[in-house]
PDB file of C-alpha atoms in Angstrom:
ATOM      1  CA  UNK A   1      18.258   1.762  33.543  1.00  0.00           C
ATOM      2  CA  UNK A   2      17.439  -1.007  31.448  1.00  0.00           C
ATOM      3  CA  UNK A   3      13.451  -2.500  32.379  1.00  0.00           C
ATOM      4  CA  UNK A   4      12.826  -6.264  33.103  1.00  0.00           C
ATOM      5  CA  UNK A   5      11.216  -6.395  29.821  1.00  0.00           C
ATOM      6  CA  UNK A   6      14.109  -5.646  28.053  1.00  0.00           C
ATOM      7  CA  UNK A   7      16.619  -7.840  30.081  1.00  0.00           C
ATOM      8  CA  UNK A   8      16.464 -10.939  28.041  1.00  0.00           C
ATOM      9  CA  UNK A   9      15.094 -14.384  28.992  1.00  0.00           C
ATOM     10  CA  UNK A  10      17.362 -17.698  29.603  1.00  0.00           C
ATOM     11  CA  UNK A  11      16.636 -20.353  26.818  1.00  0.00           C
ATOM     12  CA  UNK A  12      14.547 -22.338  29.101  1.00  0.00           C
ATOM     13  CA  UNK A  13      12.217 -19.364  29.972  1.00  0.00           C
ATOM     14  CA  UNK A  14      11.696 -18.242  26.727  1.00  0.00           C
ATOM     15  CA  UNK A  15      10.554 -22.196  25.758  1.00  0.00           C
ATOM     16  CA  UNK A  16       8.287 -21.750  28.738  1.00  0.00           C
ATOM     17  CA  UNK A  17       6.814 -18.349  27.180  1.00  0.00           C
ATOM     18  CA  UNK A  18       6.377 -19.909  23.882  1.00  0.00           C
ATOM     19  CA  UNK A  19       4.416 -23.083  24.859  1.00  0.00           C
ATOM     20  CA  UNK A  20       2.730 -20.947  27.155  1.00  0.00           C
ATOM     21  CA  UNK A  21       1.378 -18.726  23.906  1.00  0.00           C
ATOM     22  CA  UNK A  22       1.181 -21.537  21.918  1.00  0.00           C
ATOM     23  CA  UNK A  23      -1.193 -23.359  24.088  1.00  0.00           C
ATOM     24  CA  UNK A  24      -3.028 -20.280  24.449  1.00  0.00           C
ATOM     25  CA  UNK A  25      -3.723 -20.010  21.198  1.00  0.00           C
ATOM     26  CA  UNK A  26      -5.237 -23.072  20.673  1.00  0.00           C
ATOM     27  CA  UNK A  27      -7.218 -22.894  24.072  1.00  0.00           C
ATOM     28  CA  UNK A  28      -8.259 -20.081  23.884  1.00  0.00           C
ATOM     29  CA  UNK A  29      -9.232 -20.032  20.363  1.00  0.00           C
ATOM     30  CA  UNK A  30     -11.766 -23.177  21.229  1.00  0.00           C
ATOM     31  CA  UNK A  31     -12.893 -20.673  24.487  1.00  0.00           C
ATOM     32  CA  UNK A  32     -12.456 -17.764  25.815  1.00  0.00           C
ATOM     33  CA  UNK A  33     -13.229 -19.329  29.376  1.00  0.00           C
ATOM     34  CA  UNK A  34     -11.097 -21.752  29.363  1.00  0.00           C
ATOM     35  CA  UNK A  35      -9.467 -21.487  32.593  1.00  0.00           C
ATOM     36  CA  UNK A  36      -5.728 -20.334  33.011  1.00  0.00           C
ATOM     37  CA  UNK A  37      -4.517 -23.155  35.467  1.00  0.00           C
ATOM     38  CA  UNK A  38      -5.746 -25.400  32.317  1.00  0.00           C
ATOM     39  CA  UNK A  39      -4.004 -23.166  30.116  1.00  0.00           C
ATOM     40  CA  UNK A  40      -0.966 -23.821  32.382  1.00  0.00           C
ATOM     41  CA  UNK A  41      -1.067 -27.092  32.824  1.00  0.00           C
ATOM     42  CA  UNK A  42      -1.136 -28.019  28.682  1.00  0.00           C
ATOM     43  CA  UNK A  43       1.814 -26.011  28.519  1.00  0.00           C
ATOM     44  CA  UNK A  44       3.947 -27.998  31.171  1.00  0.00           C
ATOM     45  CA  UNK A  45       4.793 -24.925  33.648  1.00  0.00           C
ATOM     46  CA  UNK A  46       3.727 -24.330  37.413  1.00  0.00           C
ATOM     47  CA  UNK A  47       1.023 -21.604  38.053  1.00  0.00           C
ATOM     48  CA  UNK A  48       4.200 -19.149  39.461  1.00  0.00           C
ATOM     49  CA  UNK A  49       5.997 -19.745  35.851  1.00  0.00           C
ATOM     50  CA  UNK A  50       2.490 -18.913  34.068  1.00  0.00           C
ATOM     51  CA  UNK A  51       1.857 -15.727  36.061  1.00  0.00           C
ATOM     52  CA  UNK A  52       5.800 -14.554  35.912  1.00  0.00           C
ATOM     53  CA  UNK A  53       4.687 -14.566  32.200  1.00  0.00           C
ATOM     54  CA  UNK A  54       1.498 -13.215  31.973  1.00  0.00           C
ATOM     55  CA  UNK A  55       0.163 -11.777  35.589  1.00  0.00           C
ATOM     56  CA  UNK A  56      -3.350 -11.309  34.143  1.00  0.00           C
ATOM     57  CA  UNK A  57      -5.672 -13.211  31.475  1.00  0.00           C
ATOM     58  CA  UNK A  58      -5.884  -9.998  29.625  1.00  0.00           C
ATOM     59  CA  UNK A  59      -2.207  -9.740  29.751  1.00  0.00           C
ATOM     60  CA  UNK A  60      -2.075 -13.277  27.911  1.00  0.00           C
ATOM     61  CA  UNK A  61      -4.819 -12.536  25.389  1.00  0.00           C
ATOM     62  CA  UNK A  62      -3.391  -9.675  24.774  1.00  0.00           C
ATOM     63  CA  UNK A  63       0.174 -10.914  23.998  1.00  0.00           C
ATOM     64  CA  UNK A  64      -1.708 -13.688  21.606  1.00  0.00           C
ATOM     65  CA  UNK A  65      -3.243 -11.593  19.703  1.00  0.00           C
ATOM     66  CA  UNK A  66       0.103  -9.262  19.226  1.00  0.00           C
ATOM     67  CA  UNK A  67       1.451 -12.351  17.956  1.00  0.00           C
ATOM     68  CA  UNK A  68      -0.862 -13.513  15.910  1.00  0.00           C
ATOM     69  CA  UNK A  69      -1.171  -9.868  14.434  1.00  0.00           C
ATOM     70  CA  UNK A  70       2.545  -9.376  13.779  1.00  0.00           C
ATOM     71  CA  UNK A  71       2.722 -13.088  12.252  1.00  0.00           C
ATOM     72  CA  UNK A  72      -0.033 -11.688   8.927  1.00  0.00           C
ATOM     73  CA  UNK A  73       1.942  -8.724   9.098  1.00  0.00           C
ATOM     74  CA  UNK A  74       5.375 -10.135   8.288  1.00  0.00           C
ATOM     75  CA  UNK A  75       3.507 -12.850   6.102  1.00  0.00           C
ATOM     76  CA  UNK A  76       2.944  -9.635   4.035  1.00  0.00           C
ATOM     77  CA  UNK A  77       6.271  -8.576   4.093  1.00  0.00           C
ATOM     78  CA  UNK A  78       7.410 -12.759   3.008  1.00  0.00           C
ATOM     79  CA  UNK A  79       4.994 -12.967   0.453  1.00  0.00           C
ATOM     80  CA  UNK A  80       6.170  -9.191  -1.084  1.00  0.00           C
ATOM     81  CA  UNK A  81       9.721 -10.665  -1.459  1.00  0.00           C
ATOM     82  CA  UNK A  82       8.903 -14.070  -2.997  1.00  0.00           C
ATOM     83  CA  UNK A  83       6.088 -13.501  -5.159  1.00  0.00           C
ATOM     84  CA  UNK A  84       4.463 -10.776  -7.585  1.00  0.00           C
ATOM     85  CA  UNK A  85       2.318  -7.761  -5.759  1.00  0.00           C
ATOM     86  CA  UNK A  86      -0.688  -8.928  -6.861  1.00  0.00           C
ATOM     87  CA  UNK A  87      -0.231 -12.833  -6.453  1.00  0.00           C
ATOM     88  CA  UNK A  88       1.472 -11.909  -3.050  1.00  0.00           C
ATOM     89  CA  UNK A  89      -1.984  -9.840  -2.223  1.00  0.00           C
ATOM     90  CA  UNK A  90      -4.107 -12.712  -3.406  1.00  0.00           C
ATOM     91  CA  UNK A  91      -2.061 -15.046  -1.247  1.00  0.00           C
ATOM     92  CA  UNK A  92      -1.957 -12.478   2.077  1.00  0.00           C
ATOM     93  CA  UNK A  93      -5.689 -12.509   1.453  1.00  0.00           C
ATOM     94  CA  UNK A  94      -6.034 -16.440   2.429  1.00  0.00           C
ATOM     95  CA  UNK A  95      -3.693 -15.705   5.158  1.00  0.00           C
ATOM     96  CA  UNK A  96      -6.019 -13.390   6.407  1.00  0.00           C
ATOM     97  CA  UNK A  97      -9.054 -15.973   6.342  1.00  0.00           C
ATOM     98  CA  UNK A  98      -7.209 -19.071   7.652  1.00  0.00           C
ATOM     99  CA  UNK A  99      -6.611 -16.156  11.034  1.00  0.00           C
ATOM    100  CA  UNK A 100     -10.424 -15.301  10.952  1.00  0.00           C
ATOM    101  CA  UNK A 101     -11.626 -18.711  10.705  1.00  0.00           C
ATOM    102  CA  UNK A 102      -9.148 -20.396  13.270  1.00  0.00           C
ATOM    103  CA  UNK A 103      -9.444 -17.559  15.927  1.00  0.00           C
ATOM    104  CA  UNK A 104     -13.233 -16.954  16.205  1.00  0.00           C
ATOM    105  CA  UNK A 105     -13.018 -18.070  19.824  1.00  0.00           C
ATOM    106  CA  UNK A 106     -10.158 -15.825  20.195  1.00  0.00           C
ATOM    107  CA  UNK A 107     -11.816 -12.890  19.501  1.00  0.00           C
ATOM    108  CA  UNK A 108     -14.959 -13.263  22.270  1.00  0.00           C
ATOM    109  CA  UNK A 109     -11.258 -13.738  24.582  1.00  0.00           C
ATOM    110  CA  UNK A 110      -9.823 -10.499  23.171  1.00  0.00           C
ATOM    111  CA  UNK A 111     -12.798  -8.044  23.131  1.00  0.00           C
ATOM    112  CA  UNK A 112     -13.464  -8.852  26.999  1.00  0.00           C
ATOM    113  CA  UNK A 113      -9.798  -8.582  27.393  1.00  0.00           C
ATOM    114  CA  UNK A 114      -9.704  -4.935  25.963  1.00  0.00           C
ATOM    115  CA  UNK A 115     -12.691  -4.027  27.657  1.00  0.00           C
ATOM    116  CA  UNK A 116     -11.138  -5.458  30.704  1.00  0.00           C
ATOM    117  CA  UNK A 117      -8.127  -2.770  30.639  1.00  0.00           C
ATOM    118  CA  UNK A 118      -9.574  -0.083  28.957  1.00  0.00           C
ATOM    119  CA  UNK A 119      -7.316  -0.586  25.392  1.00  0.00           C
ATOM    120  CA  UNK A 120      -8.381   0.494  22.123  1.00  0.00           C
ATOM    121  CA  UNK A 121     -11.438  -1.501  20.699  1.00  0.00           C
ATOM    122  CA  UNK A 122      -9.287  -3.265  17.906  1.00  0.00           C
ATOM    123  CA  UNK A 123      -5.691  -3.253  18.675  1.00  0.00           C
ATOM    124  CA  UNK A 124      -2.946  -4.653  15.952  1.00  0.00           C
ATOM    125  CA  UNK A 125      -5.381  -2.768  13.377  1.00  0.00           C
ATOM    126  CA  UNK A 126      -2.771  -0.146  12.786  1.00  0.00           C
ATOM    127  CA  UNK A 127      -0.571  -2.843  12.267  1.00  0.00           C
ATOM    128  CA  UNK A 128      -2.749  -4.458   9.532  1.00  0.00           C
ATOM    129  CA  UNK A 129      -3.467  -1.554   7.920  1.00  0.00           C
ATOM    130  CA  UNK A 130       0.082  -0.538   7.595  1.00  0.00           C
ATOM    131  CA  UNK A 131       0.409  -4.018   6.335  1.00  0.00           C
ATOM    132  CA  UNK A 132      -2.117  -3.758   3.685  1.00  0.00           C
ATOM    133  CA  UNK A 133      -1.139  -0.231   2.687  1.00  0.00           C
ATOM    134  CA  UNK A 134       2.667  -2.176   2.022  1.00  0.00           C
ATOM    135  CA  UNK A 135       1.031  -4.297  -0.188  1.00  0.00           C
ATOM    136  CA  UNK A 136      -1.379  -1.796  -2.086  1.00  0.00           C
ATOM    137  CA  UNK A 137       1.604   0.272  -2.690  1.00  0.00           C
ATOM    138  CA  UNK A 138       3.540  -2.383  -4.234  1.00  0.00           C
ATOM    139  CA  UNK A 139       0.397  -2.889  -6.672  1.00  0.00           C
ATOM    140  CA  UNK A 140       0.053   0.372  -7.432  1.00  0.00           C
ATOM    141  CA  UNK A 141       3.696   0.867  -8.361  1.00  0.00           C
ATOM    142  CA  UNK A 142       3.463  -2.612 -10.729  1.00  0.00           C
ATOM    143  CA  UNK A 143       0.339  -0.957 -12.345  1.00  0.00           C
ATOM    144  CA  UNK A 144      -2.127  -4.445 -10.798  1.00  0.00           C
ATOM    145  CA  UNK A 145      -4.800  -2.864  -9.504  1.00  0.00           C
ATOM    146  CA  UNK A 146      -6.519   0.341  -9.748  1.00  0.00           C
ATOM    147  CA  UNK A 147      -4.671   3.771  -8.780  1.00  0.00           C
ATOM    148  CA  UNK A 148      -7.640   5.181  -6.793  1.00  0.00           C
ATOM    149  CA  UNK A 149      -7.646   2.058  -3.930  1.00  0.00           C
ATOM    150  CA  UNK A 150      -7.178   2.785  -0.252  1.00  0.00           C
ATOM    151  CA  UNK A 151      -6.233   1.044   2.192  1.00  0.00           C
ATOM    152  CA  UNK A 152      -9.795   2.213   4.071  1.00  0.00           C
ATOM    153  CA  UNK A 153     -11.157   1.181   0.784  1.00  0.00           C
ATOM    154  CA  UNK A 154      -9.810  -2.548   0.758  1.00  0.00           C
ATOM    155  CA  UNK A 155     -10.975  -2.991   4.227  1.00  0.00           C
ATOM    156  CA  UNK A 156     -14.452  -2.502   3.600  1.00  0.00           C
ATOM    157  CA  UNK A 157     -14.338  -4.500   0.387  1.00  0.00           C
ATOM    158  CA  UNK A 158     -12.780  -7.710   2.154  1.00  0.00           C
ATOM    159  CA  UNK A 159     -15.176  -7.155   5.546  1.00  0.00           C
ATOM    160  CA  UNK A 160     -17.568 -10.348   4.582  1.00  0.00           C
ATOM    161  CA  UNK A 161     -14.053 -12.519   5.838  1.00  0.00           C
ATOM    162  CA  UNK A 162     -15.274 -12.178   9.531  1.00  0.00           C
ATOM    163  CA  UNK A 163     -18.821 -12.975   8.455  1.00  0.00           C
ATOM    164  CA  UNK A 164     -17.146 -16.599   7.144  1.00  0.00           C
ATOM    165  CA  UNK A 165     -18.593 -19.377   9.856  1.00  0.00           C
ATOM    166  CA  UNK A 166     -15.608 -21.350  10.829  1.00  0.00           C
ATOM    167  CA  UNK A 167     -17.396 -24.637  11.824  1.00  0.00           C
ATOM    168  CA  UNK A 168     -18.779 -24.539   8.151  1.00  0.00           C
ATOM    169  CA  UNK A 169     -17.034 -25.067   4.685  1.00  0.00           C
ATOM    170  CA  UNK A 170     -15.538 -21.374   4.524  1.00  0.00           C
ATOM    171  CA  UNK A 171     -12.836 -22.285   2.228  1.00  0.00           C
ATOM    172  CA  UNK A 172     -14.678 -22.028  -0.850  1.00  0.00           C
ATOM    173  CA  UNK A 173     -16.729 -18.926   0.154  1.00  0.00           C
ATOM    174  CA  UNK A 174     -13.384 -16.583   0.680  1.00  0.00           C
ATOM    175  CA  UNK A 175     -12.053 -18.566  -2.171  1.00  0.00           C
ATOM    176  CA  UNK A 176     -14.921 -16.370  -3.886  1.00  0.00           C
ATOM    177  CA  UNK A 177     -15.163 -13.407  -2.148  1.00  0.00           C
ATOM    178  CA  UNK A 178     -11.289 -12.549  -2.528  1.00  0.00           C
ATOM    179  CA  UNK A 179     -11.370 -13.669  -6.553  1.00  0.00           C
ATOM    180  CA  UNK A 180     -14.374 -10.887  -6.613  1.00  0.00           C
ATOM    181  CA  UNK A 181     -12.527  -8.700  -4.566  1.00  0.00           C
ATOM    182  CA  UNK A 182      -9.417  -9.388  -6.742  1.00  0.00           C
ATOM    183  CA  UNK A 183     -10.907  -8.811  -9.913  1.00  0.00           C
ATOM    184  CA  UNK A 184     -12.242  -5.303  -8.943  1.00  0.00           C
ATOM    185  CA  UNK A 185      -9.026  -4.156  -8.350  1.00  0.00           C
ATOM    186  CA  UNK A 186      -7.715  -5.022 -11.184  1.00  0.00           C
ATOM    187  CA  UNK A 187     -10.551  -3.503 -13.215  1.00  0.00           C
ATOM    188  CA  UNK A 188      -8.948  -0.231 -14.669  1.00  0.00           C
ATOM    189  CA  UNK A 189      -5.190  -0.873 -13.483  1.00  0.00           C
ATOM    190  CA  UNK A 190      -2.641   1.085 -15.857  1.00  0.00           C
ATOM    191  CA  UNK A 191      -0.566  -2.554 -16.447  1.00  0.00           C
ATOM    192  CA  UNK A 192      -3.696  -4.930 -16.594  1.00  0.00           C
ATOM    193  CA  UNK A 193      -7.214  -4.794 -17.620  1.00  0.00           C
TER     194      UNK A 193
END
């Protein structure tokens, strides 16, 4: 038996889905209050389109963040394809602020959405792990950065992005903190020194 999930969506309900999340995104990401029916009404679709989609706010925030989570994730992939392991790192690194920075409000929204249903504190972590493991692999296999880095490892060393204020000038400060970051993995690499 094939769920409703899986039945796929006319064109014109998957544009309503998509504004919906886009919308979201960028009201939510201003505040986490902002109220649904005004979340509805930016998008262009009647409160019984909007819940068809999402019955809950958690449901919503929820889906947003999946979304914006799976977005880094292929970036990694992209930027693995296109450009060297450690310039695609570097680059997947300012990703990774630009998300920080633009979806502060977001994550007020998301932690009282997983408290909300009882999910897991952080969810799309293992997803961003997995993506960062992709990429440490493919600099440990071109010899870029050190042997002995872990994924657990870069995690900790790149933490200061969610201390970046995003109403300030946070450009130049993760312009700095990834260089350092970048420069300590390189330290001791078998290709570079």
């Amino acid at each position: 038996m094939v769920s409703a999930s899986e039945v796929p969506q006319r064109s014109d309900a998957q544009r309503n889905r998509e504004r919906i999340l886009k919308t979201a995104l960028a009201e939510l990401s201003r505040s986490a209050d902002v109220p649904l029916s005004t979340i509805a009404k930016k998008a262009g679709v009647g409160q019984g389109t909007f819940y068809r989609n999402f019955p809950s706010r958690e449901a919503l925030v929820l889906e947003v963040h999946r979304q914006e989570v799976q977005e880094l994730v292929d970036g990694a992939a992209e930027l693995l394809r296109t450009l060297e392991p450690d310039r695609a790192l570097r680059a997947w690194l300012d990703h990774l602020a630009r998300y920080a920075t633009a979806k502060a409000g977001l994550a007020d929204a998301l932690r009282r959405a997983t408290a909300a249903t009882g999910g897991p504190a952080k969810p799309g972590s293992s997803l961003l792990v997995a993506a960062i493991e992709r990429l440490l692999q493919a600099n440990h296999d071109a010899g870029t950065i050190r042997p002995d880095i872990t994924a657990d490892d870069f995690v900790l060393a790149i933490a200061g992005v969610w201390q970046l204020d995003p109403e300030g000038d946070w450009h130049p400060r993760a312009a700095r903190l990834f260089d350092l970051v970048m420069r300590g993995l390189r330290t001791g690499a078998s290709g570079r020194g």
